[in-house]
């Protein structure tokens, strides 16, 4: 596998389906977890699709090609441009949507809040909130763990970002942020078509988003005036006090980073935890091992619980791919990929590859213990310089929440047939909310 960005090549572009763009867009949006494996079987590890609004996109599932993208020049592989589908919600200044020096500036500002001592300091907070949430679970009847985990992880990220939990403004923000994520692939059409935002559900989404922005701008304005700003440890206060290359962040820049953290900082972890409960409920033996690990507050207990979380993310990837927009022509997998195309390293296809993961359809946390741990082919947080800032936070949170649940409850499926994934905006979630029966230990 080679990449070549300096000279033109006579190689042909990758093959792919010839269906009309609207049909491919619907298939990708609604059925990508079924459609992409079929395309891989037909066309191989590199294939092309035509999808609105991105245009031409190329799926990659060979690890050599994916490594070439992750380690390639950030001036060639633009992750921010590749994520532009999120722009109408996240905002143009979001760390997810910027590239090169602008991205590095935003990442440098946000990184201290999710590493080292700050990360360790959040553990007790997560534990307290997890205990309070799971204590409310009713025993003897089905619990929708996905809804519960979304409630919990949203509360966690609100505390981390704002440092407070009370007040009418935050109460309203909780409700409206949850509503902001209650969208499907068709709802996303309103993001790119201003005319639709005046109609029905798209109008209601736009009104809700405007109100979220109003609440965030009011919180920013109030926090700027706080007398104890320098002594606060929450993310908003850090962003207001840390100089950004000698410049103060504008209100718009602050808004975009806050929305990114609030939305991206809880949804994926909640879904991964829900899938973990779904799998543990159907595997009594591994649930017993996980419960023993939960009863051990030491490093060994954490290690197994982290393996449970990692295997949940492998078997049920919440995000099925990451995106990079090409600023110049490259060669990948023996094909020519023109400038302007978007390449999609496929998390889902790699995670399901039997050459990378033995018996990939089985839930086996043990694959993340001992020798042979599939670190290079485990991609839920992306890779390279654009690897998710919150990866460590997400795994810490998952371990703490798993411990809170498994030390209190036994889990069982509410019905024999497993749940299947369904699309929810850019993620895949359990079709019935990862419902489990819980009984007290």
XYZ file of C-alpha atoms in Angstrom:
441
model
C 0.000 0.000 0.000
C 1.360 3.424 -0.933
C 0.219 6.980 -0.770
C 1.380 9.532 -3.291
C 0.345 13.162 -3.090
C 3.014 14.679 -5.306
C 2.457 13.307 -8.788
C -0.626 12.366 -10.788
C -1.268 8.687 -11.378
C -2.932 6.681 -14.095
C -4.639 4.423 -11.574
C -8.427 4.360 -11.723
C -10.694 5.569 -8.909
C -12.202 2.908 -6.627
C -15.243 0.934 -7.825
C -18.654 1.288 -6.243
C -22.407 1.056 -6.738
C -24.019 3.005 -9.571
C -27.270 3.679 -7.756
C -28.550 7.293 -7.820
C -27.170 9.523 -5.083
C -30.553 9.819 -3.258
C -30.800 6.025 -3.054
C -27.230 5.667 -1.806
C -27.831 8.428 0.722
C -30.876 6.629 2.154
C -29.075 3.273 2.227
C -26.097 4.806 4.008
C -28.226 6.785 6.445
C -30.723 4.062 7.313
C -29.025 0.730 6.610
C -25.271 1.324 6.566
C -24.608 -1.496 9.061
C -26.093 -3.916 6.511
C -25.178 -2.162 3.259
C -21.474 -1.504 3.829
C -20.576 -5.158 4.601
C -22.325 -6.141 1.348
C -20.371 -3.530 -0.587
C -17.129 -4.756 0.931
C -17.899 -8.332 -0.087
C -18.601 -7.179 -3.636
C -15.929 -4.535 -4.217
C -13.212 -5.283 -1.656
C -11.547 -3.186 1.017
C -11.723 0.078 -0.960
C -14.981 1.187 -2.540
C -16.693 4.412 -3.493
C -20.150 5.771 -2.661
C -21.997 8.959 -3.627
C -23.782 10.437 -0.618
C -25.489 13.738 0.143
C -24.176 16.193 1.298
C -20.581 14.896 1.310
C -20.459 13.906 -2.376
C -17.988 11.169 -3.303
C -16.815 9.139 -0.299
C -14.444 6.167 -0.225
C -14.668 3.469 2.440
C -11.389 1.980 3.701
C -11.147 -1.215 5.743
C -7.558 -2.328 5.152
C -5.437 -1.431 8.174
C -2.470 -0.353 6.039
C -4.675 2.151 4.228
C -6.220 3.339 7.491
C -2.814 3.808 9.106
C -1.729 5.826 6.079
C -4.685 8.148 6.647
C -4.189 8.453 10.414
C -0.451 9.116 10.103
C -0.707 11.207 6.936
C -0.244 14.948 6.738
C -2.987 16.963 8.389
C -2.720 19.360 5.451
C -3.795 16.554 3.093
C -6.295 14.651 5.223
C -8.695 17.259 6.624
C -10.754 15.768 9.433
C -12.574 19.013 10.085
C -13.818 19.240 6.510
C -14.687 15.568 6.668
C -16.944 16.261 9.647
C -18.737 19.196 8.056
C -22.013 17.269 8.151
C -22.036 18.193 11.853
C -21.433 21.880 11.194
C -25.028 23.096 11.482
C -25.160 21.797 15.059
C -21.582 21.922 16.359
C -20.610 25.235 14.750
C -17.703 26.259 12.521
C -15.261 26.738 15.442
C -15.785 23.248 16.910
C -12.652 21.212 17.579
C -14.289 18.525 15.420
C -14.709 20.832 12.421
C -11.455 22.745 12.232
C -8.150 21.751 10.644
C -4.425 22.387 10.878
C -3.391 25.289 13.151
C -6.938 26.291 14.076
C -7.630 22.738 15.220
C -4.365 22.498 17.172
C -5.233 25.717 18.991
C -8.641 24.384 20.055
C -7.243 20.990 21.017
C -4.527 22.580 23.137
C -7.147 24.540 25.065
C -9.405 21.555 25.716
C -6.831 18.847 26.400
C -5.973 19.750 30.037
C -9.585 19.226 31.090
C -9.539 15.541 30.043
C -6.091 14.294 31.008
C -3.962 13.589 34.062
C -5.039 15.003 37.389
C -8.248 16.433 35.960
C -9.314 12.983 34.753
C -8.610 11.405 38.140
C -10.536 14.174 39.833
C -13.716 13.348 37.905
C -13.849 9.716 39.084
C -15.553 10.465 42.402
C -18.106 12.727 40.711
C -18.962 10.016 38.172
C -19.317 7.461 40.972
C -21.724 9.635 42.961
C -23.896 10.388 39.944
C -23.874 6.749 38.798
C -24.988 5.498 42.214
C -27.808 8.033 42.293
C -29.011 7.067 38.803
C -28.933 3.269 39.095
C -30.491 3.367 42.558
C -33.678 4.475 40.802
C -33.841 1.389 38.574
C -36.966 -0.672 39.321
C -36.335 -4.333 40.089
C -38.376 -7.098 38.550
C -39.343 -5.254 35.392
C -37.535 -4.103 32.229
C -35.209 -1.122 32.423
C -34.314 0.847 29.295
C -30.613 1.157 30.004
C -29.898 3.374 26.996
C -32.224 6.116 28.225
C -30.836 5.787 31.745
C -27.230 5.975 30.561
C -27.951 9.002 28.388
C -29.482 10.766 31.397
C -26.468 9.872 33.521
C -23.718 10.758 31.061
C -25.414 14.036 30.151
C -25.460 14.972 33.836
C -21.782 14.028 34.135
C -20.693 16.166 31.199
C -22.843 19.093 32.359
C -21.040 19.019 35.723
C -17.637 18.710 34.050
C -18.311 21.553 31.610
C -20.122 23.976 33.930
C -19.086 22.867 37.418
C -22.608 23.391 38.785
C -25.826 21.407 38.668
C -28.585 23.652 39.987
C -30.535 26.501 38.454
C -33.388 27.065 36.031
C -31.038 27.672 33.106
C -29.277 24.332 33.469
C -32.570 22.552 34.090
C -33.843 23.825 30.758
C -30.534 23.070 29.060
C -30.738 19.419 30.167
C -34.109 19.016 28.496
C -33.205 20.856 25.330
C -29.860 19.112 24.803
C -31.579 15.733 25.088
C -34.155 16.915 22.534
C -31.362 18.101 20.236
C -30.182 14.499 19.948
C -33.622 12.999 19.344
C -33.225 12.981 15.594
C -32.979 10.428 12.825
C -31.198 10.472 9.449
C -34.143 12.133 7.681
C -34.295 14.883 10.298
C -30.711 15.760 9.380
C -31.857 16.941 5.947
C -33.045 20.110 7.643
C -29.470 20.848 8.696
C -28.450 21.491 5.097
C -31.672 22.974 3.695
C -32.675 26.306 5.247
C -36.081 26.092 3.589
C -36.950 22.937 5.517
C -36.237 24.698 8.798
C -39.519 26.551 8.384
C -41.556 23.318 8.227
C -42.841 20.909 10.873
C -40.181 18.877 12.724
C -37.309 20.780 11.118
C -38.765 24.066 12.378
C -39.101 22.649 15.885
C -35.496 21.438 15.763
C -34.272 24.882 14.651
C -36.253 26.608 17.420
C -34.835 24.226 20.017
C -31.300 24.801 18.751
C -31.735 28.579 18.919
C -32.905 28.289 22.519
C -29.894 26.094 23.410
C -27.643 28.807 21.994
C -29.433 31.492 24.017
C -28.948 29.500 27.222
C -25.268 28.882 26.495
C -24.553 32.537 25.675
C -26.290 33.592 28.889
C -24.185 31.123 30.903
C -20.988 32.364 29.237
C -21.841 36.022 29.950
C -22.637 35.290 33.586
C -19.519 33.182 34.104
C -17.229 35.914 32.713
C -18.311 38.073 35.659
C -17.691 35.418 38.339
C -15.405 36.696 41.082
C -13.843 33.256 41.635
C -13.246 32.463 37.959
C -9.517 31.778 38.397
C -10.112 29.143 41.093
C -12.772 27.133 39.241
C -11.836 23.806 37.617
C -14.754 23.340 35.208
C -14.139 23.464 31.463
C -15.996 26.716 30.831
C -13.992 28.557 33.485
C -10.754 27.101 32.111
C -11.622 28.329 28.618
C -12.394 31.793 29.956
C -9.130 32.093 31.897
C -6.563 30.293 29.719
C -5.161 32.657 27.076
C -5.501 31.391 23.518
C -2.270 32.531 21.882
C -2.790 35.948 23.424
C -6.418 36.151 22.282
C -9.637 35.864 24.233
C -12.030 33.285 22.833
C -15.066 34.895 21.299
C -18.576 34.037 22.419
C -19.124 32.102 19.173
C -15.934 30.079 19.677
C -16.910 29.275 23.256
C -20.424 28.296 22.201
C -19.123 25.885 19.553
C -16.679 24.143 21.894
C -19.296 23.832 24.627
C -21.886 22.325 22.277
C -19.288 19.880 20.980
C -18.358 18.736 24.478
C -21.955 18.519 25.668
C -23.178 16.478 22.699
C -20.147 14.388 21.761
C -19.082 14.026 25.400
C -21.954 11.866 26.558
C -23.857 10.197 23.725
C -21.270 7.640 22.596
C -20.368 6.515 26.130
C -24.029 6.094 27.026
C -24.641 3.918 23.976
C -21.537 1.794 24.592
C -22.645 1.169 28.192
C -26.157 0.231 27.086
C -24.736 -2.335 24.646
C -22.486 -3.681 27.423
C -25.517 -4.292 29.666
C -27.343 -5.884 26.728
C -24.470 -8.346 26.190
C -23.815 -9.090 29.874
C -27.503 -9.844 30.425
C -27.238 -12.565 27.747
C -23.967 -14.045 29.027
C -24.323 -15.155 32.678
C -20.769 -16.486 32.856
C -19.126 -13.259 31.761
C -21.567 -11.267 33.858
C -20.411 -13.235 36.902
C -16.775 -12.493 36.039
C -17.600 -8.813 35.569
C -19.466 -8.738 38.904
C -16.397 -10.205 40.637
C -14.274 -7.525 38.990
C -16.743 -4.850 40.093
C -16.392 -6.037 43.695
C -12.614 -5.540 43.412
C -11.851 -1.806 43.668
C -8.254 -2.308 42.567
C -6.451 -2.212 39.254
C -7.309 -5.805 38.298
C -11.018 -5.158 38.733
C -10.779 -1.980 36.666
C -8.865 -3.857 33.995
C -11.613 -6.404 33.391
C -14.385 -3.806 33.470
C -12.456 -1.720 30.960
C -12.175 -4.819 28.760
C -15.972 -5.187 28.948
C -16.375 -1.582 27.801
C -13.826 -1.994 25.002
C -15.470 -5.180 23.741
C -18.860 -3.469 23.750
C -17.391 -0.673 21.626
C -15.807 -3.227 19.282
C -18.851 -5.444 18.801
C -21.308 -2.540 18.579
C -19.440 0.499 17.221
C -21.466 3.603 17.993
C -19.835 5.509 15.133
C -19.249 3.326 12.085
C -16.524 5.404 10.438
C -14.412 8.541 10.693
C -13.911 10.981 7.837
C -11.051 12.846 6.166
C -11.520 15.269 3.248
C -8.690 15.182 0.721
C -7.041 18.451 -0.218
C -4.990 16.742 -2.929
C -5.068 13.497 -4.893
C -3.727 10.404 -3.095
C -3.232 6.724 -3.821
C -4.675 4.230 -1.374
C -5.125 0.506 -1.806
C -3.994 0.638 -5.421
C -6.587 3.239 -6.411
C -6.455 6.909 -7.280
C -8.612 9.047 -5.013
C -9.028 12.608 -6.304
C -8.824 15.788 -4.270
C -12.218 16.739 -2.880
C -13.215 13.149 -2.124
C -13.780 12.099 1.487
C -12.106 8.926 2.733
C -13.871 6.951 5.466
C -11.706 4.644 7.580
C -14.388 2.127 8.571
C -14.522 1.352 12.268
C -17.369 -1.125 11.809
C -15.792 -3.119 8.978
C -12.447 -3.419 10.770
C -14.097 -4.443 14.043
C -16.041 -7.174 12.231
C -13.038 -8.488 10.301
C -12.232 -12.106 11.327
C -8.629 -11.572 10.206
C -8.314 -8.884 12.886
C -10.636 -10.219 15.580
C -11.157 -13.928 16.126
C -14.882 -14.808 16.053
C -15.790 -11.131 15.738
C -19.535 -11.767 16.199
C -19.000 -12.985 19.771
C -18.859 -10.841 22.921
C -15.478 -11.738 24.430
C -13.943 -9.132 26.760
C -10.984 -11.478 27.266
C -9.653 -10.487 23.849
C -8.563 -7.205 25.499
C -6.603 -8.977 28.246
C -3.179 -10.563 28.020
C -1.186 -11.013 24.842
C -2.635 -10.342 21.431
C -4.780 -7.409 22.520
C -6.117 -5.855 19.287
C -4.970 -2.327 19.990
C -4.183 -1.278 16.411
C -7.494 -2.568 15.008
C -9.665 -1.181 17.831
C -10.841 2.190 16.513
C -13.859 3.579 18.408
C -12.018 6.836 19.105
C -10.424 7.210 15.681
C -6.666 7.537 15.439
C -3.661 9.712 14.812
C -3.551 13.356 15.844
C -7.361 13.492 15.622
C -7.959 10.688 18.132
C -10.840 11.665 20.407
C -9.783 13.944 23.251
C -12.259 12.275 25.586
C -11.123 8.655 25.062
C -9.592 8.314 28.517
C -12.547 10.053 30.134
C -15.006 7.752 28.354
C -13.255 4.560 29.504
C -12.931 5.833 33.075
C -16.625 6.713 33.104
C -17.575 3.299 31.699
C -15.587 1.452 34.379
C -17.151 3.456 37.203
C -20.694 3.020 35.873
C -20.265 -0.721 35.253
C -19.083 -1.096 38.850
C -22.088 0.841 40.185
C -24.533 -1.398 38.305
C -22.880 -4.800 38.760
C -22.333 -4.446 42.501
C -26.025 -3.704 42.952
C -27.896 -5.775 40.342
C -28.036 -8.998 38.377
C -29.027 -8.526 34.758
C -31.179 -10.727 32.528
C -32.633 -10.212 29.032
C -36.248 -9.088 28.880
C -36.724 -11.352 25.857
C -34.739 -14.034 24.091
C -34.131 -12.295 20.776
C -31.185 -9.844 20.846
C -31.678 -6.225 19.910
C -30.306 -4.964 16.620
C -28.716 -1.577 15.879
C -30.776 1.246 14.427
C -29.563 4.603 13.103
C -29.903 7.655 15.319
C -28.395 10.748 13.636
C -24.763 9.694 12.949
C -24.723 6.876 15.511
C -26.113 3.355 15.819
C -28.079 2.585 18.987
C -29.928 -0.445 20.428
C -33.273 -0.779 18.663
C -35.315 -1.180 21.861
C -33.176 0.860 24.219
C -31.090 -2.086 25.531
C -33.846 -3.267 27.837
C -32.822 -5.644 30.633
C -34.473 -7.132 33.706
C -32.698 -6.274 36.944
C -32.812 -7.977 40.324
C -30.975 -6.968 43.475
C -27.839 -8.853 44.487
